[in-house]
Amino acid sequence: MATTLIGDPSQFAIEYELLNPWPAFGRVRLWVDGEWFGDIRREMHLYHMAKMMRWMMLREPGPMRLVYSSADHLPADDVLLVEASWSWGDSFDDFLFVLYAVEAERTVHVLWKLVESSVADFPGYPPGPHHASVPYTVFDVVVKRYVAAIETR
């Protein structure tokens, strides 16, 4: 498997392999704060993930509903994981996860956890939940490059 890595895994990166250019189909996972999530062995359509990450990059509160003015307005992490967990496709089915923006910090927060029923499929995966923040400048550059890569082929 020959993957492409956009970004720095120690901060924020998207690792993917494009198997079919149109519609964009392949394998993908995220790297955040040195940890990955998403099963890169699985194949999925990549457009839905790209669309949702673009919305987060644009901080559009309408479609996202997870753009907060400050950290004072945030629900607890466990509440976010249960009530707002996202679904991007097969690669991410073993994880509860959510991304949200905090305008006052100019950061995108990534919160994720391997679901209990999948622990045996990922031996040694660190227990969660995991929480990391990524500066807008870093997040936006990586997402722009990823979206451009899968949309221009």
Short mmCIF file of C-alpha atoms in Angstrom, two decimals:
data_model
loop_
_atom_site.label_atom_id
_atom_site.label_comp_id
_atom_site.label_asym_id
_atom_site.label_seq_id
_atom_site.Cartn_x
_atom_site.Cartn_y
_atom_site.Cartn_z
CA MET A 1 0.00 0.00 0.00
CA ALA A 2 1.51 3.32 -1.11
CA THR A 3 0.03 6.13 0.94
CA THR A 4 0.44 9.88 0.73
CA LEU A 5 0.93 11.87 3.93
CA ILE A 6 -0.10 15.52 4.07
CA GLY A 7 1.06 17.37 7.17
CA ASP A 8 3.07 16.46 10.25
CA PRO A 9 1.73 13.43 12.17
CA SER A 10 3.03 14.87 15.43
CA GLN A 11 0.62 17.77 15.02
CA PHE A 12 -2.00 17.08 12.32
CA ALA A 13 -1.86 15.05 9.12
CA ILE A 14 -4.05 13.14 6.70
CA GLU A 15 -2.69 9.89 5.33
CA TYR A 16 -4.50 8.47 2.31
CA GLU A 17 -4.31 6.28 -0.75
CA LEU A 18 -6.48 7.20 -3.72
CA LEU A 19 -7.66 3.99 -5.40
CA ASN A 20 -10.16 5.56 -7.80
CA PRO A 21 -10.07 9.22 -8.81
CA TRP A 22 -13.74 9.72 -9.63
CA PRO A 23 -15.63 9.43 -7.50
CA ALA A 24 -12.81 9.72 -5.00
CA PHE A 25 -12.45 6.32 -3.36
CA GLY A 26 -9.61 4.95 -1.27
CA ARG A 27 -8.13 4.54 2.19
CA VAL A 28 -7.61 7.23 4.80
CA ARG A 29 -6.78 7.99 8.40
CA LEU A 30 -5.97 11.06 10.47
CA TRP A 31 -2.90 11.70 12.56
CA VAL A 32 -3.36 14.05 15.50
CA ASP A 33 -0.79 14.78 18.18
CA GLY A 34 1.24 11.72 17.16
CA GLU A 35 -1.70 9.28 17.31
CA TRP A 36 -3.68 7.94 14.35
CA PHE A 37 -7.32 7.12 14.07
CA GLY A 38 -9.13 5.54 11.19
CA ASP A 39 -8.47 2.07 9.80
CA ILE A 40 -6.34 2.65 6.70
CA ARG A 41 -6.82 -1.01 5.71
CA ARG A 42 -10.45 -0.29 4.84
CA GLU A 43 -11.68 1.37 1.67
CA MET A 44 -14.32 4.08 1.48
CA HIS A 45 -15.59 7.04 -0.54
CA LEU A 46 -13.46 10.03 0.40
CA TYR A 47 -15.72 12.90 -0.63
CA HIS A 48 -17.96 12.99 2.47
CA MET A 49 -14.97 13.26 4.80
CA ALA A 50 -13.43 15.95 2.60
CA LYS A 51 -16.68 17.92 2.56
CA MET A 52 -17.03 17.87 6.34
CA MET A 53 -13.38 18.83 6.85
CA ARG A 54 -13.83 21.70 4.39
CA TRP A 55 -16.83 22.92 6.42
CA MET A 56 -14.66 22.83 9.54
CA MET A 57 -11.91 24.70 7.71
CA LEU A 58 -14.42 27.40 6.72
CA ARG A 59 -15.88 27.35 10.24
CA GLU A 60 -19.41 27.41 8.86
CA PRO A 61 -21.62 27.16 11.96
CA GLY A 62 -24.71 26.23 9.92
CA PRO A 63 -23.68 22.81 8.64
CA MET A 64 -21.18 22.12 11.42
CA ARG A 65 -23.00 23.29 14.55
CA LEU A 66 -19.71 22.75 16.34
CA VAL A 67 -18.14 26.18 16.18
CA TYR A 68 -17.86 27.70 19.64
CA SER A 69 -16.96 31.28 20.45
CA SER A 70 -14.92 30.22 23.49
CA ALA A 71 -14.09 27.17 25.55
CA ASP A 72 -16.60 28.38 28.17
CA HIS A 73 -19.44 27.18 25.94
CA LEU A 74 -18.19 23.63 25.41
CA PRO A 75 -19.95 20.51 26.62
CA ALA A 76 -17.79 17.93 28.40
CA ASP A 77 -15.70 15.62 26.18
CA ASP A 78 -17.73 12.52 27.07
CA VAL A 79 -20.95 14.34 26.17
CA LEU A 80 -19.52 15.45 22.83
CA LEU A 81 -18.38 11.93 21.97
CA VAL A 82 -21.76 10.40 22.70
CA GLU A 83 -24.06 13.14 21.41
CA ALA A 84 -22.11 14.57 18.48
CA SER A 85 -19.91 11.74 17.23
CA TRP A 86 -19.40 11.86 13.48
CA SER A 87 -19.38 9.23 10.77
CA TRP A 88 -17.23 9.60 7.67
CA GLY A 89 -17.28 6.05 6.37
CA ASP A 90 -15.88 2.55 6.86
CA SER A 91 -12.37 3.64 7.84
CA PHE A 92 -13.73 5.41 10.90
CA ASP A 93 -16.45 2.98 12.02
CA ASP A 94 -14.34 1.67 14.91
CA PHE A 95 -13.98 5.12 16.47
CA LEU A 96 -16.20 7.65 18.16
CA PHE A 97 -14.93 11.06 17.12
CA VAL A 98 -15.82 14.69 16.71
CA LEU A 99 -14.08 17.84 15.52
CA TYR A 100 -15.04 21.29 16.74
CA ALA A 101 -13.66 24.80 16.47
CA VAL A 102 -13.04 27.32 19.25
CA GLU A 103 -12.89 30.79 17.75
CA ALA A 104 -11.25 32.49 20.77
CA GLU A 105 -8.34 30.01 20.58
CA ARG A 106 -8.29 29.84 16.77
CA THR A 107 -8.04 26.05 17.05
CA VAL A 108 -9.79 22.95 15.82
CA HIS A 109 -10.17 20.34 18.52
CA VAL A 110 -10.16 16.65 17.68
CA LEU A 111 -11.69 14.25 20.16
CA TRP A 112 -11.67 10.50 19.50
CA LYS A 113 -11.88 7.09 21.14
CA LEU A 114 -11.65 3.51 19.93
CA VAL A 115 -15.00 1.83 20.59
CA GLU A 116 -14.95 -1.00 23.12
CA SER A 117 -16.07 -3.64 20.64
CA SER A 118 -13.05 -2.92 18.40
CA VAL A 119 -10.23 -3.01 20.98
CA ALA A 120 -9.22 -6.56 19.95
CA ASP A 121 -8.89 -5.44 16.29
CA PHE A 122 -6.24 -2.85 17.22
CA PRO A 123 -3.88 -4.47 19.75
CA GLY A 124 -1.83 -1.93 21.65
CA TYR A 125 -3.93 1.05 20.60
CA PRO A 126 -3.76 3.55 23.48
CA PRO A 127 -6.96 3.75 25.51
CA GLY A 128 -8.89 6.95 25.12
CA PRO A 129 -10.51 9.26 24.93
CA HIS A 130 -7.89 11.34 23.15
CA HIS A 131 -8.14 15.11 22.80
CA ALA A 132 -5.86 17.40 20.84
CA SER A 133 -6.07 20.90 19.44
CA VAL A 134 -4.71 22.04 16.10
CA PRO A 135 -4.12 25.69 15.19
CA TYR A 136 -6.36 26.93 12.38
CA THR A 137 -3.30 27.69 10.27
CA VAL A 138 -2.08 24.08 10.41
CA PHE A 139 -5.51 22.48 10.01
CA ASP A 140 -6.46 24.68 7.07
CA VAL A 141 -3.28 24.02 5.07
CA VAL A 142 -3.56 20.24 5.48
CA VAL A 143 -7.27 20.14 4.64
CA LYS A 144 -6.84 22.40 1.57
CA ARG A 145 -4.09 20.14 0.24
CA TYR A 146 -6.12 16.98 0.88
CA VAL A 147 -9.29 18.33 -0.72
CA ALA A 148 -7.33 19.58 -3.73
CA ALA A 149 -5.61 16.20 -4.10
CA ILE A 150 -8.79 14.16 -4.18
CA GLU A 151 -10.88 16.61 -6.20
CA THR A 152 -8.44 17.31 -9.03
CA ARG A 153 -7.77 13.78 -10.17
#
